[in-house]
Amino acid sequence: MSLGAPFALPAQTVSVSGRVLRGGRDTIPLPNTWVVLHRVTREGGGPLDSARTDARGRYRIQLRSPDSTGVYVVSAWYDSLAYFSLPLNVVGRPAAHVEDIVAYPTTANGPPIRLARRLVTVARAGPDGTREVLEILELENTGHTTRITKDTLAPTWAGRVPDVAGQFQGGQGDISPETIVFRNDSVHVLGPIPPGPVKQLSYGYSLPASARTLLLPIDQPTVELNLLVEDTAAVVTAPGVESLAVQELEQRRFAAYRAGPLAAGDKVEITLPSGKFRPHVLLPYIIAILATAMVAALVWALRKRPTPT
């Protein structure tokens, strides 16, 4: 048998069961709702079986012959959105109990999405002088409905990005990078944001080699701001900023800072030191100096008359 082939557990049947609830002001069972069991692999995935919830919101699905290379999840569809469970542990078990899936009604209105935490990591300058920045944001829906958008011009959440930033790219998190759009000076989220625990949003961008100051725009209230700056000689200015110990992450050292709560309009500035000395940057100047010296030497040689014998 090939080591890369799926390993099917012979004659095993796993009873997958759980409950679907409708969240909101009151959490109640959600009856007569379709629940689907999915198998996901590196090559793809798809639904395996489904069942409807009973009057108490409970369901049970029989998973036959699971394999150790697949990941199994359960989804429930409610009010135009699918809600997924965490991956299930089914290998070697006769039964797998799924944590409650809580679904919410959807709306395009509601209280503003709160920015609970913003973590900004600024890397040291690379060989070309540019710096990579990673931002991780924690968004909190304090309402009782899942926020959706019906128009791409009206995102579920939006925030300003630094003016000098470029080469934006969405990252992994609770909010899919496929639902993140960068427009002008802002990042827009088009995906749904349900109530409950905070949802992580991440994205990265680059700073040009000429950037010596990084201004982080604070366009909305921010409960907490955390900064990790690999250039430990950088200077951070922010309201109530607190310098923490230097932290080592993946064998790299970062100066850590914390600030907050911040109000819209507060100024956060990171003054960056010059990048590493790069001799090839001076090459054009060296060539120009040598050329000037050669021309001067040629003029001097032409003007000099031979001494009479």
Short mmCIF file of N, CA, C and O in Angstrom, two decimals, residues 81-205:
data_model
loop_
_atom_site.label_atom_id
_atom_site.label_comp_id
_atom_site.label_asym_id
_atom_site.label_seq_id
_atom_site.Cartn_x
_atom_site.Cartn_y
_atom_site.Cartn_z
N LEU A 81 -27.19 31.92 4.46
CA LEU A 81 -25.79 31.72 4.83
C LEU A 81 -25.58 30.32 5.38
O LEU A 81 -26.48 29.73 5.99
N ALA A 82 -24.36 29.80 5.14
CA ALA A 82 -23.98 28.51 5.69
C ALA A 82 -23.07 28.72 6.88
O ALA A 82 -22.12 29.52 6.83
N TYR A 83 -23.34 28.01 7.96
CA TYR A 83 -22.53 28.07 9.18
C TYR A 83 -21.86 26.71 9.37
O TYR A 83 -22.52 25.67 9.33
N PHE A 84 -20.53 26.73 9.57
CA PHE A 84 -19.74 25.50 9.63
C PHE A 84 -19.26 25.22 11.04
O PHE A 84 -18.96 26.14 11.82
N SER A 85 -19.14 23.94 11.33
CA SER A 85 -18.58 23.51 12.61
C SER A 85 -17.06 23.48 12.53
O SER A 85 -16.47 23.63 11.45
N LEU A 86 -16.43 23.25 13.67
CA LEU A 86 -15.00 22.98 13.68
C LEU A 86 -14.76 21.58 13.12
O LEU A 86 -15.67 20.74 13.08
N PRO A 87 -13.53 21.27 12.67
CA PRO A 87 -13.24 19.92 12.19
C PRO A 87 -13.54 18.87 13.25
O PRO A 87 -13.28 19.06 14.44
N LEU A 88 -14.08 17.74 12.80
CA LEU A 88 -14.49 16.68 13.71
C LEU A 88 -13.37 15.66 13.89
O LEU A 88 -12.59 15.39 12.97
N ASN A 89 -13.32 15.07 15.07
CA ASN A 89 -12.39 13.98 15.35
C ASN A 89 -13.18 12.67 15.25
O ASN A 89 -13.93 12.31 16.16
N VAL A 90 -13.03 12.00 14.12
CA VAL A 90 -13.85 10.81 13.86
C VAL A 90 -13.03 9.52 13.83
O VAL A 90 -13.62 8.43 13.86
N VAL A 91 -11.71 9.61 13.73
CA VAL A 91 -10.89 8.41 13.57
C VAL A 91 -10.88 7.60 14.86
O VAL A 91 -10.56 8.11 15.94
N GLY A 92 -11.27 6.32 14.75
CA GLY A 92 -11.23 5.42 15.89
C GLY A 92 -12.31 5.67 16.91
O GLY A 92 -12.19 5.19 18.06
N ARG A 93 -13.38 6.37 16.53
CA ARG A 93 -14.44 6.66 17.48
C ARG A 93 -15.77 6.14 16.94
O ARG A 93 -16.05 6.26 15.75
N PRO A 94 -16.62 5.62 17.82
CA PRO A 94 -17.94 5.19 17.35
C PRO A 94 -18.91 6.36 17.18
O PRO A 94 -19.91 6.24 16.47
N ALA A 95 -18.61 7.48 17.86
CA ALA A 95 -19.52 8.62 17.79
C ALA A 95 -18.71 9.92 17.87
O ALA A 95 -17.63 9.95 18.49
N ALA A 96 -19.22 10.95 17.23
CA ALA A 96 -18.60 12.28 17.27
C ALA A 96 -19.70 13.30 17.56
O ALA A 96 -20.66 13.42 16.79
N HIS A 97 -19.54 13.99 18.67
CA HIS A 97 -20.52 15.01 19.04
C HIS A 97 -20.02 16.37 18.57
O HIS A 97 -18.90 16.78 18.88
N VAL A 98 -20.85 17.08 17.83
CA VAL A 98 -20.49 18.37 17.27
C VAL A 98 -20.96 19.48 18.21
O VAL A 98 -22.08 19.41 18.75
N GLU A 99 -20.10 20.47 18.42
CA GLU A 99 -20.52 21.62 19.23
C GLU A 99 -21.70 22.32 18.55
O GLU A 99 -21.86 22.27 17.33
N ASP A 100 -22.52 22.97 19.37
CA ASP A 100 -23.70 23.64 18.83
C ASP A 100 -23.33 24.61 17.71
O ASP A 100 -22.38 25.40 17.84
N ILE A 101 -24.06 24.49 16.61
CA ILE A 101 -23.94 25.46 15.52
C ILE A 101 -25.00 26.53 15.73
O ILE A 101 -26.20 26.22 15.77
N VAL A 102 -24.55 27.78 15.89
CA VAL A 102 -25.47 28.88 16.14
C VAL A 102 -25.57 29.71 14.88
O VAL A 102 -24.56 30.25 14.39
N ALA A 103 -26.76 29.78 14.32
CA ALA A 103 -27.03 30.57 13.12
C ALA A 103 -27.83 31.81 13.51
O ALA A 103 -28.53 31.83 14.53
N TYR A 104 -27.70 32.84 12.69
CA TYR A 104 -28.33 34.12 13.00
C TYR A 104 -29.11 34.63 11.79
O TYR A 104 -28.73 34.35 10.64
N PRO A 105 -30.15 35.40 12.03
CA PRO A 105 -30.77 36.13 10.91
C PRO A 105 -29.75 37.11 10.32
O PRO A 105 -28.83 37.56 11.00
N THR A 106 -29.92 37.44 9.05
CA THR A 106 -28.98 38.34 8.37
C THR A 106 -29.62 39.71 8.17
O THR A 106 -30.84 39.83 8.03
N THR A 107 -28.77 40.73 8.16
CA THR A 107 -29.21 42.08 7.91
C THR A 107 -28.04 42.90 7.40
O THR A 107 -26.88 42.59 7.70
N ALA A 108 -28.36 43.92 6.63
CA ALA A 108 -27.33 44.83 6.13
C ALA A 108 -27.16 46.05 7.03
O ALA A 108 -26.32 46.91 6.75
N ASN A 109 -27.95 46.11 8.09
CA ASN A 109 -27.88 47.24 9.02
C ASN A 109 -27.58 46.73 10.42
O ASN A 109 -27.64 45.54 10.70
N GLY A 110 -27.32 47.66 11.31
CA GLY A 110 -27.04 47.29 12.69
C GLY A 110 -25.99 48.20 13.28
O GLY A 110 -25.50 49.14 12.64
N PRO A 111 -25.60 47.94 14.51
CA PRO A 111 -24.56 48.76 15.14
C PRO A 111 -23.23 48.58 14.42
O PRO A 111 -22.98 47.55 13.80
N PRO A 112 -22.37 49.59 14.47
CA PRO A 112 -21.06 49.49 13.79
C PRO A 112 -20.25 48.30 14.29
O PRO A 112 -20.31 47.94 15.47
N ILE A 113 -19.52 47.67 13.38
CA ILE A 113 -18.61 46.59 13.76
C ILE A 113 -17.46 47.21 14.56
O ILE A 113 -16.82 48.17 14.12
N ARG A 114 -17.18 46.66 15.72
CA ARG A 114 -16.17 47.23 16.62
C ARG A 114 -14.80 46.65 16.32
O ARG A 114 -14.66 45.43 16.11
N LEU A 115 -13.79 47.52 16.28
CA LEU A 115 -12.41 47.09 16.12
C LEU A 115 -11.84 46.85 17.51
O LEU A 115 -11.43 47.78 18.21
N ALA A 116 -11.84 45.58 17.94
CA ALA A 116 -11.44 45.25 19.30
C ALA A 116 -9.93 45.27 19.48
O ALA A 116 -9.44 45.64 20.55
N ARG A 117 -9.18 44.87 18.44
CA ARG A 117 -7.72 44.80 18.59
C ARG A 117 -7.08 44.89 17.22
O ARG A 117 -7.60 44.36 16.24
N ARG A 118 -5.94 45.57 17.18
CA ARG A 118 -5.18 45.71 15.93
C ARG A 118 -3.71 45.42 16.23
O ARG A 118 -3.09 46.10 17.05
N LEU A 119 -3.18 44.39 15.59
CA LEU A 119 -1.78 44.01 15.75
C LEU A 119 -1.05 44.30 14.46
O LEU A 119 -1.43 43.81 13.39
N VAL A 120 0.01 45.12 14.55
CA VAL A 120 0.80 45.51 13.38
C VAL A 120 2.23 45.03 13.58
O VAL A 120 2.88 45.36 14.58
N THR A 121 2.72 44.21 12.66
CA THR A 121 4.09 43.70 12.70
C THR A 121 4.87 44.29 11.54
O THR A 121 4.50 44.11 10.38
N VAL A 122 5.96 45.00 11.85
CA VAL A 122 6.79 45.66 10.85
C VAL A 122 8.14 44.96 10.80
O VAL A 122 8.88 44.94 11.80
N ALA A 123 8.47 44.35 9.67
CA ALA A 123 9.72 43.61 9.53
C ALA A 123 10.88 44.55 9.25
O ALA A 123 10.70 45.71 8.86
N ARG A 124 12.07 44.03 9.44
CA ARG A 124 13.28 44.78 9.12
C ARG A 124 13.40 44.96 7.61
O ARG A 124 12.85 44.18 6.83
N ALA A 125 14.12 45.98 7.20
CA ALA A 125 14.29 46.25 5.77
C ALA A 125 14.98 45.08 5.09
O ALA A 125 15.94 44.50 5.61
N GLY A 126 14.47 44.70 3.90
CA GLY A 126 15.06 43.62 3.13
C GLY A 126 16.24 44.09 2.31
O GLY A 126 16.67 45.24 2.40
N PRO A 127 16.80 43.21 1.45
CA PRO A 127 17.96 43.59 0.63
C PRO A 127 17.69 44.79 -0.27
O PRO A 127 18.62 45.55 -0.57
N ASP A 128 16.46 44.96 -0.72
CA ASP A 128 16.14 46.10 -1.58
C ASP A 128 15.66 47.31 -0.80
O ASP A 128 15.26 48.32 -1.38
N GLY A 129 15.67 47.23 0.53
CA GLY A 129 15.28 48.36 1.36
C GLY A 129 13.81 48.41 1.72
O GLY A 129 13.42 49.21 2.57
N THR A 130 12.98 47.57 1.11
CA THR A 130 11.55 47.58 1.43
C THR A 130 11.28 46.80 2.71
O THR A 130 12.06 45.93 3.11
N ARG A 131 10.16 47.11 3.34
CA ARG A 131 9.75 46.44 4.57
C ARG A 131 8.38 45.81 4.37
O ARG A 131 7.51 46.40 3.73
N GLU A 132 8.21 44.61 4.93
CA GLU A 132 6.92 43.93 4.87
C GLU A 132 6.17 44.16 6.18
O GLU A 132 6.76 44.09 7.27
N VAL A 133 4.88 44.44 6.05
CA VAL A 133 4.03 44.71 7.21
C VAL A 133 2.86 43.73 7.19
O VAL A 133 2.24 43.52 6.14
N LEU A 134 2.57 43.14 8.34
CA LEU A 134 1.42 42.26 8.49
C LEU A 134 0.51 42.86 9.55
O LEU A 134 0.96 43.21 10.64
N GLU A 135 -0.77 42.98 9.22
CA GLU A 135 -1.76 43.47 10.17
C GLU A 135 -2.79 42.38 10.44
O GLU A 135 -3.28 41.74 9.51
N ILE A 136 -3.10 42.18 11.72
CA ILE A 136 -4.15 41.25 12.16
C ILE A 136 -5.14 42.06 12.98
O ILE A 136 -4.78 42.66 13.99
N LEU A 137 -6.39 42.07 12.53
CA LEU A 137 -7.44 42.83 13.19
C LEU A 137 -8.48 41.88 13.76
O LEU A 137 -8.78 40.85 13.17
N GLU A 138 -9.02 42.24 14.91
CA GLU A 138 -10.09 41.48 15.54
C GLU A 138 -11.35 42.33 15.51
O GLU A 138 -11.42 43.38 16.15
N LEU A 139 -12.35 41.86 14.73
CA LEU A 139 -13.60 42.58 14.56
C LEU A 139 -14.69 41.92 15.40
O LEU A 139 -14.78 40.69 15.45
N GLU A 140 -15.52 42.76 16.01
CA GLU A 140 -16.57 42.25 16.88
C GLU A 140 -17.92 42.82 16.47
O GLU A 140 -18.10 44.04 16.40
N ASN A 141 -18.84 41.92 16.18
CA ASN A 141 -20.22 42.31 15.87
C ASN A 141 -21.01 42.27 17.18
O ASN A 141 -21.30 41.20 17.71
N THR A 142 -21.35 43.43 17.69
CA THR A 142 -22.04 43.52 18.97
C THR A 142 -23.56 43.42 18.82
O THR A 142 -24.28 43.52 19.83
N GLY A 143 -24.05 43.25 17.60
CA GLY A 143 -25.49 43.15 17.38
C GLY A 143 -26.01 41.75 17.58
O GLY A 143 -25.33 40.86 18.12
N HIS A 144 -27.24 41.51 17.11
CA HIS A 144 -27.89 40.21 17.25
C HIS A 144 -28.14 39.54 15.90
O HIS A 144 -28.81 38.51 15.85
N THR A 145 -27.61 40.11 14.82
CA THR A 145 -27.79 39.56 13.48
C THR A 145 -26.45 39.50 12.77
O THR A 145 -25.53 40.26 13.09
N THR A 146 -26.34 38.61 11.80
CA THR A 146 -25.13 38.52 10.99
C THR A 146 -25.13 39.66 9.98
O THR A 146 -26.08 39.83 9.21
N ARG A 147 -24.05 40.42 9.99
CA ARG A 147 -23.95 41.56 9.06
C ARG A 147 -23.54 41.07 7.69
O ARG A 147 -22.54 40.38 7.54
N ILE A 148 -24.32 41.42 6.68
CA ILE A 148 -24.01 41.09 5.30
C ILE A 148 -24.08 42.38 4.48
O ILE A 148 -24.54 43.42 4.97
N THR A 149 -23.63 42.30 3.25
CA THR A 149 -23.72 43.43 2.35
C THR A 149 -24.49 43.01 1.10
O THR A 149 -24.33 41.89 0.61
N LYS A 150 -25.30 43.89 0.62
CA LYS A 150 -26.03 43.66 -0.62
C LYS A 150 -25.46 44.47 -1.78
O LYS A 150 -25.95 44.41 -2.90
N ASP A 151 -24.41 45.23 -1.47
CA ASP A 151 -23.80 46.08 -2.48
C ASP A 151 -22.31 46.15 -2.18
O ASP A 151 -21.91 46.41 -1.04
N THR A 152 -21.47 45.91 -3.19
CA THR A 152 -20.02 45.93 -2.98
C THR A 152 -19.52 47.32 -2.61
O THR A 152 -18.40 47.46 -2.11
N LEU A 153 -20.33 48.35 -2.82
CA LEU A 153 -19.94 49.69 -2.43
C LEU A 153 -20.26 49.97 -0.97
O LEU A 153 -19.88 51.03 -0.44
N ALA A 154 -20.95 49.06 -0.32
CA ALA A 154 -21.30 49.21 1.10
C ALA A 154 -20.78 47.99 1.84
O ALA A 154 -21.52 47.04 2.10
N PRO A 155 -19.51 47.95 2.20
CA PRO A 155 -18.92 46.76 2.83
C PRO A 155 -19.47 46.54 4.24
O PRO A 155 -20.03 47.45 4.86
N THR A 156 -19.27 45.33 4.74
CA THR A 156 -19.67 45.05 6.11
C THR A 156 -18.75 45.76 7.11
O THR A 156 -19.17 46.09 8.22
N TRP A 157 -17.49 45.97 6.71
CA TRP A 157 -16.55 46.76 7.52
C TRP A 157 -15.49 47.32 6.60
O TRP A 157 -15.13 46.71 5.58
N ALA A 158 -14.96 48.50 6.95
CA ALA A 158 -13.89 49.12 6.18
C ALA A 158 -12.97 49.88 7.12
O ALA A 158 -13.40 50.35 8.19
N GLY A 159 -11.70 49.98 6.75
CA GLY A 159 -10.72 50.70 7.56
C GLY A 159 -9.61 51.27 6.69
O GLY A 159 -9.29 50.72 5.63
N ARG A 160 -9.02 52.37 7.14
CA ARG A 160 -7.95 53.03 6.41
C ARG A 160 -6.65 52.24 6.51
O ARG A 160 -6.39 51.54 7.49
N VAL A 161 -5.82 52.38 5.47
CA VAL A 161 -4.49 51.78 5.44
C VAL A 161 -3.47 52.91 5.21
O VAL A 161 -3.84 53.99 4.74
N PRO A 162 -2.20 52.71 5.55
CA PRO A 162 -1.20 53.76 5.38
C PRO A 162 -1.08 54.23 3.93
O PRO A 162 -1.18 53.43 3.00
N ASP A 163 -0.84 55.52 3.76
CA ASP A 163 -0.76 56.10 2.42
C ASP A 163 0.43 55.57 1.63
O ASP A 163 0.37 55.45 0.41
N VAL A 164 1.54 55.25 2.33
CA VAL A 164 2.76 54.83 1.63
C VAL A 164 2.77 53.35 1.32
O VAL A 164 3.71 52.86 0.70
N ALA A 165 1.73 52.62 1.74
CA ALA A 165 1.72 51.17 1.57
C ALA A 165 1.38 50.79 0.13
O ALA A 165 0.72 51.53 -0.60
N GLY A 166 1.83 49.61 -0.26
CA GLY A 166 1.55 49.08 -1.60
C GLY A 166 1.63 47.57 -1.59
O GLY A 166 2.01 46.95 -0.59
N GLN A 167 1.28 46.96 -2.70
CA GLN A 167 1.32 45.51 -2.87
C GLN A 167 0.50 44.81 -1.78
O GLN A 167 0.98 43.92 -1.07
N PHE A 168 -0.76 45.20 -1.67
CA PHE A 168 -1.64 44.63 -0.65
C PHE A 168 -1.99 43.19 -1.00
O PHE A 168 -2.12 42.82 -2.15
N GLN A 169 -2.19 42.40 0.05
CA GLN A 169 -2.57 41.01 -0.12
C GLN A 169 -3.33 40.54 1.11
O GLN A 169 -2.89 40.72 2.25
N GLY A 170 -4.52 39.95 0.89
CA GLY A 170 -5.31 39.42 1.99
C GLY A 170 -4.68 38.17 2.57
O GLY A 170 -4.06 37.38 1.85
N GLY A 171 -4.83 37.99 3.88
CA GLY A 171 -4.24 36.84 4.56
C GLY A 171 -5.31 35.93 5.12
O GLY A 171 -6.51 36.17 4.99
N GLN A 172 -4.86 34.85 5.76
CA GLN A 172 -5.77 33.86 6.31
C GLN A 172 -6.32 34.34 7.65
O GLN A 172 -5.66 35.05 8.40
N GLY A 173 -7.53 33.91 7.96
CA GLY A 173 -8.17 34.27 9.21
C GLY A 173 -9.60 33.79 9.21
O GLY A 173 -10.01 32.96 8.40
N ASP A 174 -10.38 34.30 10.15
CA ASP A 174 -11.79 33.94 10.19
C ASP A 174 -12.55 34.52 9.00
O ASP A 174 -13.58 33.98 8.61
N ILE A 175 -12.05 35.61 8.47
CA ILE A 175 -12.65 36.24 7.29
C ILE A 175 -11.82 35.85 6.07
O ILE A 175 -10.62 36.09 6.02
N SER A 176 -12.46 35.26 5.08
CA SER A 176 -11.76 34.74 3.91
C SER A 176 -11.08 35.86 3.13
O SER A 176 -11.65 36.94 2.95
N PRO A 177 -9.84 35.63 2.66
CA PRO A 177 -9.16 36.66 1.86
C PRO A 177 -9.88 36.96 0.55
O PRO A 177 -9.68 38.03 -0.02
N GLU A 178 -10.73 36.02 0.08
CA GLU A 178 -11.48 36.27 -1.15
C GLU A 178 -12.53 37.36 -0.96
O GLU A 178 -13.04 37.91 -1.94
N THR A 179 -12.87 37.66 0.28
CA THR A 179 -13.88 38.69 0.55
C THR A 179 -13.24 40.02 0.96
O THR A 179 -13.95 40.93 1.41
N ILE A 180 -11.91 40.14 0.83
CA ILE A 180 -11.19 41.37 1.18
C ILE A 180 -10.83 42.11 -0.09
O ILE A 180 -10.24 41.54 -1.01
N VAL A 181 -11.17 43.39 -0.16
CA VAL A 181 -10.90 44.22 -1.34
C VAL A 181 -10.18 45.48 -0.87
O VAL A 181 -10.56 46.09 0.13
N PHE A 182 -9.13 45.86 -1.61
CA PHE A 182 -8.38 47.08 -1.31
C PHE A 182 -8.75 48.13 -2.35
O PHE A 182 -8.58 47.92 -3.55
N ARG A 183 -9.27 49.25 -1.88
CA ARG A 183 -9.68 50.33 -2.75
C ARG A 183 -9.09 51.65 -2.24
O ARG A 183 -9.33 52.01 -1.08
N ASN A 184 -8.36 52.31 -3.12
CA ASN A 184 -7.77 53.61 -2.79
C ASN A 184 -6.97 53.50 -1.49
O ASN A 184 -5.95 52.83 -1.45
N ASP A 185 -7.44 54.12 -0.42
CA ASP A 185 -6.69 54.14 0.84
C ASP A 185 -7.34 53.30 1.92
O ASP A 185 -7.09 53.52 3.10
N SER A 186 -8.17 52.31 1.54
CA SER A 186 -8.92 51.55 2.53
C SER A 186 -8.97 50.07 2.18
O SER A 186 -8.81 49.70 1.02
N VAL A 187 -9.21 49.27 3.20
CA VAL A 187 -9.48 47.85 3.03
C VAL A 187 -10.96 47.63 3.31
O VAL A 187 -11.49 48.14 4.30
N HIS A 188 -11.63 46.90 2.43
CA HIS A 188 -13.07 46.67 2.54
C HIS A 188 -13.32 45.17 2.73
O HIS A 188 -12.73 44.34 2.03
N VAL A 189 -14.21 44.84 3.66
CA VAL A 189 -14.63 43.46 3.89
C VAL A 189 -16.03 43.30 3.32
O VAL A 189 -16.95 44.03 3.71
N LEU A 190 -16.18 42.35 2.41
CA LEU A 190 -17.47 42.09 1.79
C LEU A 190 -18.12 40.82 2.33
O LEU A 190 -19.26 40.52 1.99
N GLY A 191 -17.41 40.07 3.15
CA GLY A 191 -17.95 38.82 3.69
C GLY A 191 -18.81 39.06 4.91
O GLY A 191 -18.77 40.14 5.53
N PRO A 192 -19.61 38.07 5.30
CA PRO A 192 -20.48 38.21 6.47
C PRO A 192 -19.69 38.22 7.77
O PRO A 192 -18.64 37.58 7.89
N ILE A 193 -20.20 38.94 8.75
CA ILE A 193 -19.60 39.00 10.08
C ILE A 193 -20.70 38.68 11.10
O ILE A 193 -21.55 39.52 11.38
N PRO A 194 -20.71 37.47 11.63
CA PRO A 194 -21.76 37.10 12.59
C PRO A 194 -21.45 37.63 13.99
O PRO A 194 -20.31 38.01 14.29
N PRO A 195 -22.45 37.65 14.87
CA PRO A 195 -22.19 38.02 16.27
C PRO A 195 -21.37 36.93 16.96
O PRO A 195 -21.03 35.91 16.37
N GLY A 196 -21.07 37.19 18.23
CA GLY A 196 -20.32 36.20 18.99
C GLY A 196 -18.87 36.60 19.16
O GLY A 196 -18.54 37.79 19.22
N PRO A 197 -17.98 35.62 19.26
CA PRO A 197 -16.56 35.91 19.46
C PRO A 197 -15.99 36.75 18.32
O PRO A 197 -16.54 36.78 17.22
N VAL A 198 -14.86 37.43 18.61
CA VAL A 198 -14.24 38.28 17.60
C VAL A 198 -13.82 37.45 16.39
O VAL A 198 -13.49 36.26 16.51
N LYS A 199 -13.84 38.08 15.22
CA LYS A 199 -13.43 37.44 13.98
C LYS A 199 -12.13 38.09 13.51
O LYS A 199 -12.03 39.32 13.44
N GLN A 200 -11.14 37.25 13.19
CA GLN A 200 -9.83 37.77 12.79
C GLN A 200 -9.80 38.05 11.29
O GLN A 200 -10.23 37.25 10.48
N LEU A 201 -9.24 39.23 10.97
CA LEU A 201 -9.00 39.65 9.60
C LEU A 201 -7.52 39.97 9.48
O LEU A 201 -6.95 40.64 10.35
N SER A 202 -6.86 39.46 8.44
CA SER A 202 -5.42 39.73 8.28
C SER A 202 -5.12 40.13 6.85
O SER A 202 -5.77 39.66 5.90
N TYR A 203 -4.14 41.00 6.70
CA TYR A 203 -3.67 41.41 5.37
C TYR A 203 -2.25 41.94 5.51
O TYR A 203 -1.81 42.32 6.61
N GLY A 204 -1.53 41.94 4.41
CA GLY A 204 -0.15 42.41 4.40
C GLY A 204 0.08 43.43 3.30
O GLY A 204 -0.68 43.51 2.34
N TYR A 205 1.15 44.19 3.44
CA TYR A 205 1.53 45.17 2.42
C TYR A 205 3.02 45.49 2.58
O TYR A 205 3.67 45.05 3.55
#
